[in-house]
mmCIF file of C-alpha atoms in Angstrom:
data_model
loop_
_atom_site.group_PDB
_atom_site.id
_atom_site.type_symbol
_atom_site.label_atom_id
_atom_site.label_comp_id
_atom_site.label_asym_id
_atom_site.label_seq_id
_atom_site.Cartn_x
_atom_site.Cartn_y
_atom_site.Cartn_z
ATOM 1 C CA MET A 62 -43.441 45.352 -1.289
ATOM 2 C CA LYS A 63 -40.382 45.959 0.778
ATOM 3 C CA VAL A 64 -39.414 43.620 3.577
ATOM 4 C CA GLU A 65 -36.705 44.516 6.002
ATOM 5 C CA ILE A 66 -35.317 41.734 8.116
ATOM 6 C CA TYR A 67 -33.444 42.601 11.335
ATOM 7 C CA SER A 68 -31.322 39.822 12.355
ATOM 8 C CA ASP A 69 -27.900 38.689 13.774
ATOM 9 C CA ILE A 70 -25.545 36.138 12.250
ATOM 10 C CA ALA A 71 -25.232 34.565 15.699
ATOM 11 C CA CYS A 72 -29.013 34.060 16.062
ATOM 12 C CA PRO A 73 -30.132 30.505 15.271
ATOM 13 C CA TRP A 74 -33.692 31.561 14.973
ATOM 14 C CA CYS A 75 -32.622 34.049 12.249
ATOM 15 C CA TYR A 76 -31.157 31.007 10.393
ATOM 16 C CA VAL A 77 -34.476 29.187 10.663
ATOM 17 C CA GLY A 78 -36.611 32.286 10.025
ATOM 18 C CA LYS A 79 -34.688 33.183 6.791
ATOM 19 C CA HIS A 80 -35.287 29.574 5.528
ATOM 20 C CA ARG A 81 -38.937 29.666 6.435
ATOM 21 C CA PHE A 82 -39.572 33.179 5.002
ATOM 22 C CA GLU A 83 -37.845 32.347 1.602
ATOM 23 C CA ARG A 84 -39.910 29.257 1.379
ATOM 24 C CA ALA A 85 -43.111 31.279 1.859
ATOM 25 C CA LEU A 86 -41.835 33.805 -0.618
ATOM 26 C CA ALA A 87 -41.369 31.127 -3.184
ATOM 27 C CA ASP A 88 -45.156 30.297 -2.853
ATOM 28 C CA PHE A 89 -46.223 33.965 -2.916
ATOM 29 C CA PRO A 90 -47.801 34.970 -6.295
ATOM 30 C CA GLY A 91 -46.258 38.437 -6.074
ATOM 31 C CA ALA A 92 -42.750 37.277 -5.169
ATOM 32 C CA ASP A 93 -41.197 39.081 -8.004
ATOM 33 C CA THR A 94 -42.452 42.414 -6.652
ATOM 34 C CA VAL A 95 -40.913 41.825 -3.132
ATOM 35 C CA GLU A 96 -37.593 43.492 -2.202
ATOM 36 C CA VAL A 97 -35.827 41.927 0.723
ATOM 37 C CA VAL A 98 -33.188 43.792 2.633
ATOM 38 C CA TYR A 99 -31.272 42.653 5.712
ATOM 39 C CA ARG A 100 -30.706 45.075 8.500
ATOM 40 C CA PRO A 101 -28.089 44.747 11.194
ATOM 41 C CA TYR A 102 -28.691 43.839 14.828
ATOM 42 C CA GLN A 103 -26.350 42.504 17.564
ATOM 43 C CA LEU A 104 -27.650 40.410 20.280
ATOM 44 C CA VAL A 105 -24.416 40.862 22.258
ATOM 45 C CA PRO A 106 -22.776 43.972 21.013
ATOM 46 C CA ASP A 107 -19.905 43.745 23.553
ATOM 47 C CA LYS A 108 -19.022 40.135 22.595
ATOM 48 C CA SER A 109 -15.237 39.682 22.300
ATOM 49 C CA GLU A 110 -13.687 39.465 18.757
ATOM 50 C CA GLN A 111 -11.784 36.467 20.058
ATOM 51 C CA PRO A 112 -13.730 33.321 18.915
ATOM 52 C CA GLU A 113 -15.037 31.005 21.639
ATOM 53 C CA PRO A 114 -16.492 27.419 21.328
ATOM 54 C CA HIS A 115 -20.201 27.604 21.295
ATOM 55 C CA ARG A 116 -20.751 24.907 23.935
ATOM 56 C CA GLU A 117 -18.612 26.827 26.504
ATOM 57 C CA TYR A 118 -20.081 30.117 25.637
ATOM 58 C CA LEU A 119 -23.736 29.033 25.925
ATOM 59 C CA THR A 120 -23.193 27.091 29.127
ATOM 60 C CA ALA A 121 -21.507 30.131 30.795
ATOM 61 C CA ARG A 122 -24.516 32.277 29.699
ATOM 62 C CA PHE A 123 -27.475 29.930 30.474
ATOM 63 C CA GLY A 124 -26.124 27.240 32.667
ATOM 64 C CA PRO A 125 -27.427 23.638 32.620
ATOM 65 C CA GLN A 126 -30.351 24.449 30.222
ATOM 66 C CA ALA A 127 -27.854 25.252 27.414
ATOM 67 C CA ALA A 128 -27.704 21.660 26.222
ATOM 68 C CA ALA A 129 -31.443 21.454 26.017
ATOM 69 C CA MET A 130 -31.629 24.624 23.953
ATOM 70 C CA ASP A 131 -29.085 23.148 21.465
ATOM 71 C CA ASP A 132 -30.939 19.855 21.287
ATOM 72 C CA ARG A 133 -34.250 21.580 20.504
ATOM 73 C CA LEU A 134 -32.669 23.592 17.725
ATOM 74 C CA ALA A 135 -30.869 20.577 16.298
ATOM 75 C CA ALA A 136 -34.141 18.734 16.061
ATOM 76 C CA LEU A 137 -35.790 21.723 14.476
ATOM 77 C CA GLY A 138 -32.936 22.115 12.013
ATOM 78 C CA ARG A 139 -33.330 18.409 11.004
ATOM 79 C CA ALA A 140 -36.994 18.960 10.313
ATOM 80 C CA GLU A 141 -36.264 22.105 8.307
ATOM 81 C CA GLY A 142 -33.360 20.556 6.383
ATOM 82 C CA LEU A 143 -30.998 22.977 8.066
ATOM 83 C CA PRO A 144 -27.665 21.709 9.517
ATOM 84 C CA PHE A 145 -26.575 22.769 13.026
ATOM 85 C CA ASP A 146 -23.136 21.629 14.232
ATOM 86 C CA PHE A 147 -22.974 22.945 17.814
ATOM 87 C CA ASP A 148 -19.656 21.235 18.467
ATOM 88 C CA ARG A 149 -17.981 23.363 15.808
ATOM 89 C CA ILE A 150 -19.702 26.707 16.049
ATOM 90 C CA LEU A 151 -17.407 29.565 17.085
ATOM 91 C CA GLU A 152 -19.070 32.488 18.894
ATOM 92 C CA THR A 153 -17.569 35.861 18.100
ATOM 93 C CA ASN A 154 -18.497 39.594 17.731
ATOM 94 C CA THR A 155 -20.601 39.890 14.492
ATOM 95 C CA LEU A 156 -20.127 43.607 13.765
ATOM 96 C CA LEU A 157 -17.494 42.915 10.987
ATOM 97 C CA ALA A 158 -19.860 40.449 9.258
ATOM 98 C CA HIS A 159 -22.691 43.075 9.502
ATOM 99 C CA ARG A 160 -20.398 45.629 7.835
ATOM 100 C CA LEU A 161 -19.791 43.167 5.004
ATOM 101 C CA LEU A 162 -23.464 42.704 4.582
ATOM 102 C CA TRP A 163 -23.892 46.437 4.357
ATOM 103 C CA HIS A 164 -21.167 46.519 1.668
ATOM 104 C CA ALA A 165 -22.916 43.776 -0.183
ATOM 105 C CA LEU A 166 -26.161 45.809 -0.206
ATOM 106 C CA THR A 167 -24.712 49.201 -1.069
ATOM 107 C CA ALA A 168 -22.255 47.915 -3.740
ATOM 108 C CA TYR A 169 -24.185 44.929 -5.245
ATOM 109 C CA GLY A 170 -27.876 45.125 -4.297
ATOM 110 C CA PRO A 171 -30.363 43.085 -2.272
ATOM 111 C CA ALA A 172 -29.986 39.767 -4.193
ATOM 112 C CA VAL A 173 -26.207 39.607 -3.513
ATOM 113 C CA GLN A 174 -26.719 40.608 0.094
ATOM 114 C CA ALA A 175 -29.297 37.829 0.532
ATOM 115 C CA ALA A 176 -26.820 35.328 -0.895
ATOM 116 C CA LEU A 177 -24.061 36.524 1.429
ATOM 117 C CA LYS A 178 -26.432 36.425 4.414
ATOM 118 C CA ASP A 179 -27.217 32.688 3.590
ATOM 119 C CA ARG A 180 -23.558 31.890 3.239
ATOM 120 C CA LEU A 181 -22.719 33.617 6.546
ATOM 121 C CA LEU A 182 -25.446 31.722 8.429
ATOM 122 C CA THR A 183 -24.485 28.350 7.002
ATOM 123 C CA ALA A 184 -20.802 29.065 7.641
ATOM 124 C CA HIS A 185 -21.480 29.932 11.252
ATOM 125 C CA PHE A 186 -23.914 27.290 12.194
ATOM 126 C CA ALA A 187 -22.903 24.355 10.094
ATOM 127 C CA ASP A 188 -19.301 24.796 8.980
ATOM 128 C CA GLY A 189 -17.529 26.092 12.141
ATOM 129 C CA VAL A 190 -16.207 29.183 10.328
ATOM 130 C CA ASP A 191 -15.066 32.217 12.483
ATOM 131 C CA VAL A 192 -17.319 34.882 11.001
ATOM 132 C CA GLY A 193 -15.181 37.498 12.685
ATOM 133 C CA ASP A 194 -12.101 36.611 10.771
ATOM 134 C CA ARG A 195 -11.351 38.946 7.834
ATOM 135 C CA ASP A 196 -9.798 36.349 5.639
ATOM 136 C CA ALA A 197 -12.666 33.951 6.247
ATOM 137 C CA LEU A 198 -15.208 36.663 5.511
ATOM 138 C CA ALA A 199 -13.479 37.653 2.230
ATOM 139 C CA ALA A 200 -13.640 34.044 1.088
ATOM 140 C CA LEU A 201 -17.305 33.849 1.958
ATOM 141 C CA ALA A 202 -17.983 37.080 0.096
ATOM 142 C CA ALA A 203 -16.387 35.615 -2.945
ATOM 143 C CA GLU A 204 -18.583 32.519 -2.695
ATOM 144 C CA ALA A 205 -21.654 34.730 -2.612
ATOM 145 C CA GLY A 206 -20.718 36.668 -5.755
ATOM 146 C CA LEU A 207 -18.756 39.650 -4.327
ATOM 147 C CA ASP A 208 -15.272 40.511 -5.593
ATOM 148 C CA ARG A 209 -12.863 38.989 -3.086
ATOM 149 C CA ASP A 210 -10.151 41.640 -3.289
ATOM 150 C CA ARG A 211 -12.669 44.429 -3.037
ATOM 151 C CA ALA A 212 -14.338 42.767 -0.007
ATOM 152 C CA ALA A 213 -10.875 42.189 1.651
ATOM 153 C CA ALA A 214 -10.085 45.875 1.146
ATOM 154 C CA PHE A 215 -13.387 46.962 2.550
ATOM 155 C CA LEU A 216 -12.908 44.753 5.607
ATOM 156 C CA ALA A 217 -9.382 46.154 6.197
ATOM 157 C CA SER A 218 -10.888 49.702 6.391
ATOM 158 C CA GLU A 219 -13.411 51.315 8.660
ATOM 159 C CA GLU A 220 -15.836 51.928 5.866
ATOM 160 C CA GLY A 221 -19.476 51.309 6.821
ATOM 161 C CA ARG A 222 -18.750 51.024 10.563
ATOM 162 C CA GLU A 223 -20.566 54.141 11.574
ATOM 163 C CA GLU A 224 -23.411 53.476 9.201
ATOM 164 C CA VAL A 225 -23.945 49.959 10.595
ATOM 165 C CA LEU A 226 -23.799 51.057 14.193
ATOM 166 C CA ALA A 227 -26.292 53.864 13.370
ATOM 167 C CA GLU A 228 -28.628 51.262 11.874
ATOM 168 C CA ILE A 229 -28.365 49.141 14.960
ATOM 169 C CA ASP A 230 -29.138 52.165 17.125
ATOM 170 C CA ASP A 231 -32.074 53.063 14.985
ATOM 171 C CA ALA A 232 -33.451 49.554 15.279
ATOM 172 C CA ARG A 233 -33.388 49.778 19.043
ATOM 173 C CA ALA A 234 -34.861 53.245 18.938
ATOM 174 C CA VAL A 235 -37.953 51.969 17.031
ATOM 175 C CA GLY A 236 -38.436 49.246 19.561
ATOM 176 C CA ILE A 237 -36.815 46.160 18.076
ATOM 177 C CA THR A 238 -35.635 44.040 21.013
ATOM 178 C CA ALA A 239 -35.462 40.479 19.556
ATOM 179 C CA VAL A 240 -34.534 38.939 16.235
ATOM 180 C CA PRO A 241 -35.509 37.999 13.674
ATOM 181 C CA THR A 242 -37.986 40.862 13.171
ATOM 182 C CA PHE A 243 -39.560 41.202 9.768
ATOM 183 C CA VAL A 244 -40.879 44.675 8.892
ATOM 184 C CA PHE A 245 -43.221 44.815 5.932
ATOM 185 C CA GLU A 246 -43.484 48.162 4.131
ATOM 186 C CA GLY A 247 -42.186 50.002 7.133
ATOM 187 C CA LYS A 248 -45.508 49.449 8.922
ATOM 188 C CA TRP A 249 -46.174 45.877 9.848
ATOM 189 C CA ALA A 250 -43.743 43.768 12.079
ATOM 190 C CA VAL A 251 -43.618 40.156 12.615
ATOM 191 C CA GLN A 252 -41.138 38.760 15.198
ATOM 192 C CA GLY A 253 -39.643 35.398 15.363
ATOM 193 C CA GLY A 254 -38.916 32.401 13.199
ATOM 194 C CA GLN A 255 -42.568 31.912 12.197
ATOM 195 C CA ASP A 256 -43.977 28.887 10.359
ATOM 196 C CA THR A 257 -43.787 29.141 6.566
ATOM 197 C CA SER A 258 -47.600 29.236 6.417
ATOM 198 C CA THR A 259 -47.600 32.209 8.744
ATOM 199 C CA PHE A 260 -45.206 34.163 6.607
ATOM 200 C CA LEU A 261 -47.213 33.409 3.509
ATOM 201 C CA ARG A 262 -50.321 34.700 5.150
ATOM 202 C CA VAL A 263 -48.601 37.874 6.242
ATOM 203 C CA LEU A 264 -47.247 38.425 2.701
ATOM 204 C CA GLU A 265 -50.866 38.029 1.396
ATOM 205 C CA GLN A 266 -52.230 40.393 4.016
ATOM 206 C CA VAL A 267 -49.754 43.085 3.377
ATOM 207 C CA ALA A 268 -50.280 42.712 -0.388
ATOM 208 C CA THR A 269 -54.104 43.096 0.262
ATOM 209 C CA GLU A 270 -53.544 46.122 2.478
ATOM 210 C CA THR A 271 -51.439 47.847 -0.154
ATOM 211 C CA GLY A 272 -53.603 46.933 -3.029
ATOM 212 C CA ALA A 273 -51.189 44.449 -4.685
ATOM 213 C CA LEU A 274 -53.350 41.351 -4.138
ATOM 214 C CA PRO A 275 -57.164 40.957 -3.595
ATOM 215 C CA ALA A 276 -56.575 38.196 -1.056
ATOM 216 C CA PRO A 277 -58.139 37.427 2.315
ATOM 217 C CA ALA A 278 -56.072 38.529 5.294
ATOM 218 C CA ALA A 279 -54.709 36.687 8.303
ATOM 219 C CA GLN A 280 -52.784 37.989 11.362
ATOM 220 C CA ALA A 281 -49.482 36.778 12.852
ATOM 221 C CA CYS A 282 -48.173 36.876 16.272
ATOM 222 C CA ALA A 283 -44.696 36.754 17.809
ATOM 223 C CA ASP A 284 -43.126 33.323 18.273
ATOM 224 C CA ASP A 285 -39.630 31.895 18.678
ATOM 225 C CA ALA A 286 -36.985 34.601 18.590
ATOM 226 C CA CYS A 287 -33.517 35.431 19.873
ATOM 227 C CA GLU A 288 -33.703 38.100 22.639
ATOM 228 C CA VAL A 289 -31.145 40.541 23.519
ATOM 229 C CA GLY A 290 -28.505 39.188 25.812
#
């Protein structure tokens, strides 16, 4: 089974959704037959490359409700065991990080890409790292199992830029308007940071539909997600 996850490093629900999906996958009997690939998406493609404090950025976009949005996610994060440090988060353009994820997939494969995705999300939401900074990204790449010098050379070039932009355009063309969106076998889509139990039911349903598991099916619906700004 192939699962393509469209997400953005700047999306908190992508952070939550990845955690919940991986927890469901760990409980899925056919986990070793599932290939997970992360696809790029940008919520704010015209965001400046200059890092900006999260609190200021969110208040400018959403006004007084910004604080309540952060409080809700902080509480959710505590329940999920995921750290959010909104006072340290730096908002920036995420294209460079998406290019690095593309490099990880094409040069190292899905497992290394997933490790890098996890490191990028944690670095952004918990560690206050500027994920638009080339040196910081090269260091994160090394922590995720990539060769640091090779990653640094890649980031200094324009390699992968057109391919990543084309993938983002393709995502919008097929109707993806919010992230995270999980696409199973190129046919079934689930939007939002669903509960772990929902992801597990979807995995079982798709396995049943494709003949991989003789299990009863259940449907999932859209829930919390980050929408295009």
